[in-house]
Coordinates of N, CA and C in Angstrom, one line a residue:
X1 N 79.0 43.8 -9.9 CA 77.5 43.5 -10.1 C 77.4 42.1 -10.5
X2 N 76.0 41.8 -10.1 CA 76.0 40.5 -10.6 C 75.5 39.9 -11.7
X3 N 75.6 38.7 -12.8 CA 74.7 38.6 -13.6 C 74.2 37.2 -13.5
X4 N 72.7 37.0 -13.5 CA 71.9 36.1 -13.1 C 71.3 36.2 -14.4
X5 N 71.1 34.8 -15.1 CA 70.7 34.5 -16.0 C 69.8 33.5 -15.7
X6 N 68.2 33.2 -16.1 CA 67.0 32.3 -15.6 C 66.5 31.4 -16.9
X7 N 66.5 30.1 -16.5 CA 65.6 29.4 -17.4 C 64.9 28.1 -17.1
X8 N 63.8 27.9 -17.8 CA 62.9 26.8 -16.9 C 63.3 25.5 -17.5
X9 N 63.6 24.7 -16.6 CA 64.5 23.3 -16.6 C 63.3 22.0 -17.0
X10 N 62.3 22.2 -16.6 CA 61.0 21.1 -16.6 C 59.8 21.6 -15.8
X11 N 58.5 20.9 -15.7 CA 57.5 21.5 -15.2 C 56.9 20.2 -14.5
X12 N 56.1 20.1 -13.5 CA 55.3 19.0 -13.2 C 54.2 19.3 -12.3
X13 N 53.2 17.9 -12.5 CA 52.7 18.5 -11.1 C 53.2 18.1 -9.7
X14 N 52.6 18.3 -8.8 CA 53.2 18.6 -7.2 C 51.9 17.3 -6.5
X15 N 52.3 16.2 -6.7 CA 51.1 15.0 -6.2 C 50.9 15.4 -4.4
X16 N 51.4 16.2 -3.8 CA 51.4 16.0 -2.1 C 51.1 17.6 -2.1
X17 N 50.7 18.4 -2.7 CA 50.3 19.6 -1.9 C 49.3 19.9 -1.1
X18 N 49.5 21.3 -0.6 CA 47.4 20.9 0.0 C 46.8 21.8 -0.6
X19 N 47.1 22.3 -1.7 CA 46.3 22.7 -3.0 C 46.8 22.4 -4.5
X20 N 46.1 22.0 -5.8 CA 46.8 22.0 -6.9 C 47.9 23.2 -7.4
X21 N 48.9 22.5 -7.0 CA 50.0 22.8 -7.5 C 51.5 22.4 -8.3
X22 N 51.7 23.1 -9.4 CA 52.3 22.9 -10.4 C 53.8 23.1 -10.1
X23 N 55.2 22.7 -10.4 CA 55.9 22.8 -9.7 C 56.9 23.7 -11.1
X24 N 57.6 24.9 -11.3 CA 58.4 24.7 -13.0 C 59.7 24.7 -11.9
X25 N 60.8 23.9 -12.5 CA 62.2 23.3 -11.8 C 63.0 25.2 -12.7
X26 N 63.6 25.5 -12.3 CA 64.3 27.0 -12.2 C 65.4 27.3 -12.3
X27 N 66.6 27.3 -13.5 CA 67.7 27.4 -13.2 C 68.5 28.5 -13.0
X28 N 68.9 29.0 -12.0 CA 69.6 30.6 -12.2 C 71.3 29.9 -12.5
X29 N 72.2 30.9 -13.2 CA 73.2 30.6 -13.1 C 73.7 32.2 -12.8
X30 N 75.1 32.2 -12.5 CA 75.7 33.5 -12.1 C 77.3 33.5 -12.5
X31 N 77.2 34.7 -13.7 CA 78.1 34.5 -14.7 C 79.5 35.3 -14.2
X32 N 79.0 36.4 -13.5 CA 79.8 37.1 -13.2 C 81.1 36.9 -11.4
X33 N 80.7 35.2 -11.5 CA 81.6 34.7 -10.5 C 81.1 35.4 -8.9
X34 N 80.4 35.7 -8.7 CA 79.6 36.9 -7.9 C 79.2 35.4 -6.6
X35 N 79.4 35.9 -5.2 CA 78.7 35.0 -4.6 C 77.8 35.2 -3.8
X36 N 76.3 34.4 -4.2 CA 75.3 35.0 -4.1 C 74.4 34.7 -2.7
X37 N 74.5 35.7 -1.6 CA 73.8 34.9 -0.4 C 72.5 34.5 -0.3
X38 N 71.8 35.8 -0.8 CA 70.8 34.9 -1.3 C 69.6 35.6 -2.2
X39 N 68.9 35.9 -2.5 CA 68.1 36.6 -3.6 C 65.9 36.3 -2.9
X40 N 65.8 37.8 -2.7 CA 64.2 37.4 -2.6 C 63.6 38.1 -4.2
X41 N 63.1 36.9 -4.4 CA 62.6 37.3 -6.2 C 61.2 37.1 -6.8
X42 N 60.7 37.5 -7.4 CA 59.6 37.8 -7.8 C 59.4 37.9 -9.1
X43 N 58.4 36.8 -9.6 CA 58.2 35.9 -11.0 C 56.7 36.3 -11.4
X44 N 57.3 36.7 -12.7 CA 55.2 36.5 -13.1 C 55.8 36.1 -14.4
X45 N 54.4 35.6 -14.3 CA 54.4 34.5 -15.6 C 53.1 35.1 -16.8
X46 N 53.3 35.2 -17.4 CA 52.3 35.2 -18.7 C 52.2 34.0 -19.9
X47 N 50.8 34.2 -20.3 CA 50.5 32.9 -21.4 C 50.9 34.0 -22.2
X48 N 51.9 33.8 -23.4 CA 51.9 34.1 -25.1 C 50.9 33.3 -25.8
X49 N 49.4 33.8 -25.7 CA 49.0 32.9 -26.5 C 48.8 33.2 -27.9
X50 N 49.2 33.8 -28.8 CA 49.4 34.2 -30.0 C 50.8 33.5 -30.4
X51 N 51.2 32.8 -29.8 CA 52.5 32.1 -30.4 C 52.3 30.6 -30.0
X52 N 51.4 30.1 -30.9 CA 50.3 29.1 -31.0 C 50.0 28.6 -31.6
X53 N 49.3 27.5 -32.9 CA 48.3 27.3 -33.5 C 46.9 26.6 -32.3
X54 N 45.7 27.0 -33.2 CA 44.7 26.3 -32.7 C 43.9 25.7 -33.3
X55 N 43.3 24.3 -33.0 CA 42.6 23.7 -34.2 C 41.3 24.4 -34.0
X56 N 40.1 23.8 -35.0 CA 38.8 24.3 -35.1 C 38.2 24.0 -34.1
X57 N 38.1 23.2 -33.1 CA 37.4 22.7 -32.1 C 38.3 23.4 -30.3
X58 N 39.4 23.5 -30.5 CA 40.1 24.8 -29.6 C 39.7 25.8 -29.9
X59 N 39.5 26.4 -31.0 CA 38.9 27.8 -31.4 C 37.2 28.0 -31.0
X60 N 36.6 27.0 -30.9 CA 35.6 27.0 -30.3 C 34.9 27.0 -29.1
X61 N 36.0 26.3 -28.4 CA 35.7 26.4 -26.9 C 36.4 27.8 -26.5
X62 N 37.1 28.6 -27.2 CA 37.8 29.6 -26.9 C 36.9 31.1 -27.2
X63 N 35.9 30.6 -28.0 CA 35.1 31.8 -28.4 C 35.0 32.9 -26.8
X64 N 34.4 32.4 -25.9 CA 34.2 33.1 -24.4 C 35.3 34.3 -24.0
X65 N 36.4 33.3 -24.5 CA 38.0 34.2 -24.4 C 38.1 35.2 -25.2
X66 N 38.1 35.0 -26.3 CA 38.7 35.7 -27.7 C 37.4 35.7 -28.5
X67 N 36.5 35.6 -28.6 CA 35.5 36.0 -30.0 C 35.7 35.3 -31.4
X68 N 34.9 35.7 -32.1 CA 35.1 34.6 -33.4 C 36.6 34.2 -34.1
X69 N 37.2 33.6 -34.5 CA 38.8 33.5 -34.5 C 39.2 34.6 -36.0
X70 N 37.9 35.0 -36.8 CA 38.4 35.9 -37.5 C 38.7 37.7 -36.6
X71 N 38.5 37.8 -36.1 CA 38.8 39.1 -35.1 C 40.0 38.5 -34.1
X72 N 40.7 37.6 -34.2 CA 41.8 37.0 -33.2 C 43.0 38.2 -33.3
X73 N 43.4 38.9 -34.4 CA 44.0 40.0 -34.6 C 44.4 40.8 -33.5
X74 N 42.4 41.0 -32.9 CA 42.9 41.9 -31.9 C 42.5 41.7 -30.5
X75 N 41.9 40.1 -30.4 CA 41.6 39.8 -28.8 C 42.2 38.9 -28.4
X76 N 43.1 38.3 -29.4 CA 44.3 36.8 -28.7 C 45.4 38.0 -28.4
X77 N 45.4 38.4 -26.9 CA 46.8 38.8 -26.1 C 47.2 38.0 -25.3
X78 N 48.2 38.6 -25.0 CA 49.2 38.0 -23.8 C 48.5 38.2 -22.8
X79 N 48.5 36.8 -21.8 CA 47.6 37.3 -20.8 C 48.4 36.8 -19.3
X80 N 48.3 37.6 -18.3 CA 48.9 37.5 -16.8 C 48.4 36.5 -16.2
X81 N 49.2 35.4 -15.7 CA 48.6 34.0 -15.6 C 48.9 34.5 -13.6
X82 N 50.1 34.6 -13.1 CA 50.3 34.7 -11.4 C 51.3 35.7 -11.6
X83 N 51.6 36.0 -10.2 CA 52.6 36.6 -10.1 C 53.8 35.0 -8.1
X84 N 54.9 34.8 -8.2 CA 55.0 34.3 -7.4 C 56.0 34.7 -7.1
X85 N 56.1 34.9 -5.1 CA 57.4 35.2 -4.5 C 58.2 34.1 -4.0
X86 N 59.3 34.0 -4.1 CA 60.4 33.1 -4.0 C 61.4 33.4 -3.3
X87 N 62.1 32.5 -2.0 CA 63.7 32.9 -1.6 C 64.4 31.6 -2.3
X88 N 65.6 32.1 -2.8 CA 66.3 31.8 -3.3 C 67.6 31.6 -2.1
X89 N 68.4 30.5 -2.2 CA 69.4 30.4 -0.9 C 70.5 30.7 -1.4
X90 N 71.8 30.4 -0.8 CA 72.7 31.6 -1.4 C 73.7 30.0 -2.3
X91 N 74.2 30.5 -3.3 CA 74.8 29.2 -4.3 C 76.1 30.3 -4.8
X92 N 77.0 29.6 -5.7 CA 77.9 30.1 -6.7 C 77.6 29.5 -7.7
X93 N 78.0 30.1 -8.7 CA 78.1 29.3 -9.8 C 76.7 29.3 -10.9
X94 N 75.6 28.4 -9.9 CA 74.1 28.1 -10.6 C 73.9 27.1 -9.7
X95 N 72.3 27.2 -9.6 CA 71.8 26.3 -8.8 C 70.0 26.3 -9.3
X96 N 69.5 25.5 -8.5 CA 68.4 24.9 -9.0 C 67.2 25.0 -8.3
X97 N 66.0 25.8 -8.2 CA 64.9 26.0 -7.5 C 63.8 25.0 -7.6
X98 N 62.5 25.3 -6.9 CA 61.3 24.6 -7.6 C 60.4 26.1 -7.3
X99 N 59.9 26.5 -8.2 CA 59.0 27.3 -8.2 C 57.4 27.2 -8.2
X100 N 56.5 26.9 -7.3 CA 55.8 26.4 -7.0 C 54.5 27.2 -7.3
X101 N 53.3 26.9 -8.4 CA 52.4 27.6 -8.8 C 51.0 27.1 -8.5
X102 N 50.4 27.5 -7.4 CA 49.1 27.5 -7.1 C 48.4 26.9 -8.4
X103 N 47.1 26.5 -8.3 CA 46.8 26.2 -9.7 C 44.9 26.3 -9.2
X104 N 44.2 27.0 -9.9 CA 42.8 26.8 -9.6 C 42.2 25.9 -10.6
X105 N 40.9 25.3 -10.4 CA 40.3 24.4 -11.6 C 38.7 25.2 -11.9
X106 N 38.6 26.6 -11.2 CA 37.8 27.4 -11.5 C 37.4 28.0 -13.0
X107 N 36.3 27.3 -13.3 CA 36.1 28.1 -14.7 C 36.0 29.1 -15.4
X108 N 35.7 29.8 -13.9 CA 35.8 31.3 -14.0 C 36.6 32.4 -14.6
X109 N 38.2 31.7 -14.0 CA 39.2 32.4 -14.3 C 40.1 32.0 -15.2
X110 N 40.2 33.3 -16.3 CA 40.7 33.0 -17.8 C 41.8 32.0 -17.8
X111 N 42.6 32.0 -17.0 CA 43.7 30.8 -17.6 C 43.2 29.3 -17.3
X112 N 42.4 28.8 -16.2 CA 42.2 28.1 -16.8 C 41.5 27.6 -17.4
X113 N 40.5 28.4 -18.0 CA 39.5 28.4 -19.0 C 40.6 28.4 -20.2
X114 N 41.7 28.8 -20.3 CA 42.0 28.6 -21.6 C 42.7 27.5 -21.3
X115 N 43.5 27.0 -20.5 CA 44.1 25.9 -20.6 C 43.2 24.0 -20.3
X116 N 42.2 24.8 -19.9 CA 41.3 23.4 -20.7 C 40.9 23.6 -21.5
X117 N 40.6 24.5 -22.9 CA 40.8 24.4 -24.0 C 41.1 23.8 -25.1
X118 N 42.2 23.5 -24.9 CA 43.4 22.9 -25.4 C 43.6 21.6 -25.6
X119 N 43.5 21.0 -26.9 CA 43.4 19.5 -26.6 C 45.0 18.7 -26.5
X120 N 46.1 19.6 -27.0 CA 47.4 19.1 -27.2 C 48.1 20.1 -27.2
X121 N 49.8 19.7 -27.5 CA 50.7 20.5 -27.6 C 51.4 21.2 -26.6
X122 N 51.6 22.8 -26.4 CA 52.1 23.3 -25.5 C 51.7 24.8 -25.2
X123 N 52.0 25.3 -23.9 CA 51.4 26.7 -24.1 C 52.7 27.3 -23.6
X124 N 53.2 28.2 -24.9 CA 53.8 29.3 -24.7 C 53.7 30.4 -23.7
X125 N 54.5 30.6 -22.5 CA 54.8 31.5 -21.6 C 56.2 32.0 -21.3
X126 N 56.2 33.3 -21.2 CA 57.4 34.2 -20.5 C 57.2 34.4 -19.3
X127 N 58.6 34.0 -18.8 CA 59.1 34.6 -16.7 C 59.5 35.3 -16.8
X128 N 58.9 36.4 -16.0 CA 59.6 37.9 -15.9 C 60.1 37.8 -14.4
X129 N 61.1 38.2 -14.0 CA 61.6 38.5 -12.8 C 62.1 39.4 -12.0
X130 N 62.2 39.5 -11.0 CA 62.5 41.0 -10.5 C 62.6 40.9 -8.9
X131 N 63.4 41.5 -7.8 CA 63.4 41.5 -6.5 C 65.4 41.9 -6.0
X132 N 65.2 41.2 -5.0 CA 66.2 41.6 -4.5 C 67.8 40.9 -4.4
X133 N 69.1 41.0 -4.7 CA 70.4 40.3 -4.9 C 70.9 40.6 -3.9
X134 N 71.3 39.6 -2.8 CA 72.6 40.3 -1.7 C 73.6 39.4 -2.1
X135 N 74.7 39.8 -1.9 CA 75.9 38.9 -2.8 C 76.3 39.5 -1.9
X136 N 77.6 38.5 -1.6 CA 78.5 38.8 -0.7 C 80.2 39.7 -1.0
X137 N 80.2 40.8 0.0 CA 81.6 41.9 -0.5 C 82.8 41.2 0.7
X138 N 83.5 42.1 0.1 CA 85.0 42.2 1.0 C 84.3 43.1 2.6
X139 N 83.6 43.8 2.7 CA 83.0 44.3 3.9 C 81.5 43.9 4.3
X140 N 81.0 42.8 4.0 CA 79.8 42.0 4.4 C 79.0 41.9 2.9
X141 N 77.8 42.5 3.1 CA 76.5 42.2 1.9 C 76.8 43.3 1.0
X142 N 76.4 43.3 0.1 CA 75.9 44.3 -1.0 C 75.0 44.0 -1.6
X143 N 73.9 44.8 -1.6 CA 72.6 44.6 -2.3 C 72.2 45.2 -3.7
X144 N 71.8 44.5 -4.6 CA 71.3 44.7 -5.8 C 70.0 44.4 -5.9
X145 N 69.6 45.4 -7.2 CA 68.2 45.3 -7.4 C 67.9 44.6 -8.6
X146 N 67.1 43.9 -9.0 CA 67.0 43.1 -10.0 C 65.7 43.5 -10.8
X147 N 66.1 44.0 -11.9 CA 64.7 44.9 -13.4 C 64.0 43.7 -13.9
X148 N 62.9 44.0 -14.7 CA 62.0 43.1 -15.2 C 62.3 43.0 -16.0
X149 N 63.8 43.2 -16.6 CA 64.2 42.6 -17.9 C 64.8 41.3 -17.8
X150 N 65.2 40.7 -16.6 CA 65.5 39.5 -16.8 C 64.2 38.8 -16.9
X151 N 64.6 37.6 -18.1 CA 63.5 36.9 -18.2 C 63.5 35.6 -19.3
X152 N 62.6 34.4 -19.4 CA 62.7 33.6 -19.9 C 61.7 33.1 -20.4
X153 N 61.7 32.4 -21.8 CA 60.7 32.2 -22.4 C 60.4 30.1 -21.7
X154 N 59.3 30.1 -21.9 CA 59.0 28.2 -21.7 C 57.8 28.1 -21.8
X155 N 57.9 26.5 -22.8 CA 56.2 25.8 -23.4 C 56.1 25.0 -22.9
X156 N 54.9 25.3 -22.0 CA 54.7 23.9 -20.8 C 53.8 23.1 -21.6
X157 N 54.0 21.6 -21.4 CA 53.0 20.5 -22.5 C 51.8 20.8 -21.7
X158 N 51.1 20.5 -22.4 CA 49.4 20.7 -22.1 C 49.2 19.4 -21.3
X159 N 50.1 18.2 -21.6 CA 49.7 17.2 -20.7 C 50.4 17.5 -19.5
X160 N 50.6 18.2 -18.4 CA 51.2 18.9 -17.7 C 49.9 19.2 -17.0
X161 N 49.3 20.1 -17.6 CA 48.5 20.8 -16.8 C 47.0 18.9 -17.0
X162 N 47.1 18.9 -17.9 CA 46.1 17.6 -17.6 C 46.6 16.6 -16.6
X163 N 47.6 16.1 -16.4 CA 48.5 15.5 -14.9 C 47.7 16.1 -14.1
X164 N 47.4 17.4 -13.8 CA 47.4 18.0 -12.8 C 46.3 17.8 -12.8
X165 N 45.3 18.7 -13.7 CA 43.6 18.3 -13.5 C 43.6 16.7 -13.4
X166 N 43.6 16.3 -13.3 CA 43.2 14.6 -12.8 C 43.9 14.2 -12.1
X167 N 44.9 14.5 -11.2 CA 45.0 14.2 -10.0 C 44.4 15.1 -8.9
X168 N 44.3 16.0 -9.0 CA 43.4 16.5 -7.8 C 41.9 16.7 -8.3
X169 N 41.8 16.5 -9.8 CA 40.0 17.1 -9.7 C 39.8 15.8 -10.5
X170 N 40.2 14.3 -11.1 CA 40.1 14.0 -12.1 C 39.2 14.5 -13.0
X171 N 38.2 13.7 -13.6 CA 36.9 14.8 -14.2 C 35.9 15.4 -14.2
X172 N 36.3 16.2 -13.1 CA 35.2 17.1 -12.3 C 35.9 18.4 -12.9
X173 N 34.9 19.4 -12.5 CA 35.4 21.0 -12.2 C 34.3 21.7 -11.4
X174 N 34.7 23.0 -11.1 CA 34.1 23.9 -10.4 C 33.0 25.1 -11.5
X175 N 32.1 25.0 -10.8 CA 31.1 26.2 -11.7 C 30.5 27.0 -10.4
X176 N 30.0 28.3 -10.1 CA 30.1 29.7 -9.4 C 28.6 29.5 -9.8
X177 N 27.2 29.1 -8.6 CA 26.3 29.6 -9.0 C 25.9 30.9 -7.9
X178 N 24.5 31.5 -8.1 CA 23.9 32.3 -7.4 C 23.0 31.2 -6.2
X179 N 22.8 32.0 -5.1 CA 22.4 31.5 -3.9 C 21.3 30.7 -4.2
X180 N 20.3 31.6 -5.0 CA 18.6 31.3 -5.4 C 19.2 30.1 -6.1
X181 N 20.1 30.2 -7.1 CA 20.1 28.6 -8.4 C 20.2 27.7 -7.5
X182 N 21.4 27.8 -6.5 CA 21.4 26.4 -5.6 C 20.4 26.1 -4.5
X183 N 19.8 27.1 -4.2 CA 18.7 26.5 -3.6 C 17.4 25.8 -4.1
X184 N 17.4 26.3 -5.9 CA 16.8 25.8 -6.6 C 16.9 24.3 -6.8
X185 N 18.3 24.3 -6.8 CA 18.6 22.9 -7.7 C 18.8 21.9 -6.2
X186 N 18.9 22.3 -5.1 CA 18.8 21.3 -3.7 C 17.6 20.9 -3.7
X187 N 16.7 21.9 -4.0 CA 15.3 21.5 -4.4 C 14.7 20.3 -5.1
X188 N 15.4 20.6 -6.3 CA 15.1 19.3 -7.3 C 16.0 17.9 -7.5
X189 N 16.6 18.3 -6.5 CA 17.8 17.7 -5.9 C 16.7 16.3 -5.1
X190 N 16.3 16.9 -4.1 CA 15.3 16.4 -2.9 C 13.9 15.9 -3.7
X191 N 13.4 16.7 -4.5 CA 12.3 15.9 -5.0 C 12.7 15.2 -5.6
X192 N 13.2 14.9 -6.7 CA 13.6 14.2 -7.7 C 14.8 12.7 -7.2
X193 N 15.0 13.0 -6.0 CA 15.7 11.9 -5.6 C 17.1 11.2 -5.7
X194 N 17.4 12.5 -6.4 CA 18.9 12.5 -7.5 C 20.0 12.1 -6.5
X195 N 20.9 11.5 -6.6 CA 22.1 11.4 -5.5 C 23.3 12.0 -5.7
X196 N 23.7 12.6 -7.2 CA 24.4 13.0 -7.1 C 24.1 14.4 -7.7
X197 N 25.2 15.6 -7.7 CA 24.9 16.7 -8.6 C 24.8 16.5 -10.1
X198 N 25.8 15.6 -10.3 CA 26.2 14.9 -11.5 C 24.6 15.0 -12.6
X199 N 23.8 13.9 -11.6 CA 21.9 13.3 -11.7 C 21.4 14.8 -12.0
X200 N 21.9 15.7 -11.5 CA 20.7 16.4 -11.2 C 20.8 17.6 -12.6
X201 N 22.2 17.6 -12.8 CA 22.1 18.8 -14.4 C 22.3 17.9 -15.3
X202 N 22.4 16.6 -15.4 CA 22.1 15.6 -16.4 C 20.9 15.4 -16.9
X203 N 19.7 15.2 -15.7 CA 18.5 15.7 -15.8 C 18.1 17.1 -16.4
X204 N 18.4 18.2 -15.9 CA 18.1 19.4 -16.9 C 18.5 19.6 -18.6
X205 N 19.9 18.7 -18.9 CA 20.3 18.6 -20.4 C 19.5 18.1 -20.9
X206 N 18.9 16.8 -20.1 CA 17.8 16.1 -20.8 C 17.1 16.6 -21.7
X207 N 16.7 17.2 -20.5 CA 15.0 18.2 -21.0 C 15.2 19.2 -22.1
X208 N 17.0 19.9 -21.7 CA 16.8 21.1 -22.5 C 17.2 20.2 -24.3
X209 N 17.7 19.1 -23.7 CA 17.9 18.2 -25.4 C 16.4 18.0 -26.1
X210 N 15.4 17.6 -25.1 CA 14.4 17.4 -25.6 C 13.8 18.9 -26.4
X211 N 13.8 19.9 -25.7 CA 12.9 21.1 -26.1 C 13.7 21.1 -27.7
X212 N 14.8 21.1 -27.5 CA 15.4 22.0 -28.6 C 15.5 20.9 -30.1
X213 N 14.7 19.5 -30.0 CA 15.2 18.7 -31.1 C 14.2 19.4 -32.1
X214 N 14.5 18.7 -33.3 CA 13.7 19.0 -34.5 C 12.4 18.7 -34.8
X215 N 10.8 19.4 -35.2 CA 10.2 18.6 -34.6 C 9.8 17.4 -36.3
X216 N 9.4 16.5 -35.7 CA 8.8 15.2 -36.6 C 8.3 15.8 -38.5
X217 N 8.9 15.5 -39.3 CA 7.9 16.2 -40.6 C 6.8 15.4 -40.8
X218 N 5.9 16.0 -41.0 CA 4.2 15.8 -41.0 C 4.5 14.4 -42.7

């Protein structure tokens, strides 16, 4: 049998993809002298985010996620960031992958809403792994199965994932409206003369800064 041991070597981003993607560098090593033809394998990754601190101003943009930080007890969990499939080519010894992570800049979706959050530091995650081992016998292949107990802990720097947002989105992001909003706002888009979208909800904070100031004491 074989024994494959995993751990993440560095993380970066991927400047030439054709989507934002994050690259973590992957070390398997293989203890049991075993020679390994080749391995199809299957990685998910989770945030530990309870193995963390957060300042007052991350705790605040995180309310959406988690709720006020006194109830953090029971709504900062571990949360399922991807799952990714990987072939592995056949090595002895240990060898060296790049594990390649799609990456969205959708605000929609919890990770990266939590990971622009985050003004520093690192975000604690575990690799869990699991798929298939063909190692080579005295009468051809032998196949093994690989449990989701192999696995590895890694804290990727937050300037990692900021690399990443600013080379493919610098600082922009994506927001999800309804059909009617955008028709609305093409609208006021066109009257108003606005050129960019930028112009055009810059103009609406305006207003809504105006409604909501204090009014004058008599």
């Amino acid at each position: 049998m074989s024994d494959l041991q995993f751990s993440v070597v560095s993380a970066r981003a991927e400047p030439y993809a054709a989507v934002p993607t994050l690259l973590f560098r992957l070390r398997i090593e293989e203890r049991s002298e075993q020679q390994i033809h080749f391995i199809a394998l299957r990685c998910q990754i989770q945030i530990e985010a309870r193995r963390r601190r957060y300042s007052p101003a991350e705790q605040a943009r995180l309310f959406e996620l988690f709720g006020e930080p006194h109830r953090w007890g029971d709504t900062l969990r571990t949360m399922l960031w991807t799952h990714v499939p990987l072939i592995v080519g056949g090595f002895e010894g240990a060898t060296e992958v790049d594990v390649p992570l799609p990456c969205s800049y959708d605000l929609e979706v919890a990770s990266t809403r939590y990971f622009g959050s985050l003004d520093d530091g690192e975000i604690p995650m575990v690799l869990q792994f699991s798929g298939t081992v063909y190692t080579k016998g005295d009468a051809g292949f032998n196949v093994e199965q690989l449990s989701w107990t192999k696995e590895t802990s890694y804290r990727l720097p937050v300037q990692v994932w900021r690399d990443l947002r600013l080379l493919y989105f610098a600082e922009s992001g994506w927001i999800r409206l309804r059909r009617d909003s955008i028709d609305a706002l093409v609208d006021l888009k066109v009257r108003r003369g606005f050129t960019t979208w930028d112009d055009v909800v810059v103009s609406l904070l305006a207003v809504e800064s105006e409604l909501i100031e204090p009014a004058e004491p008599l």
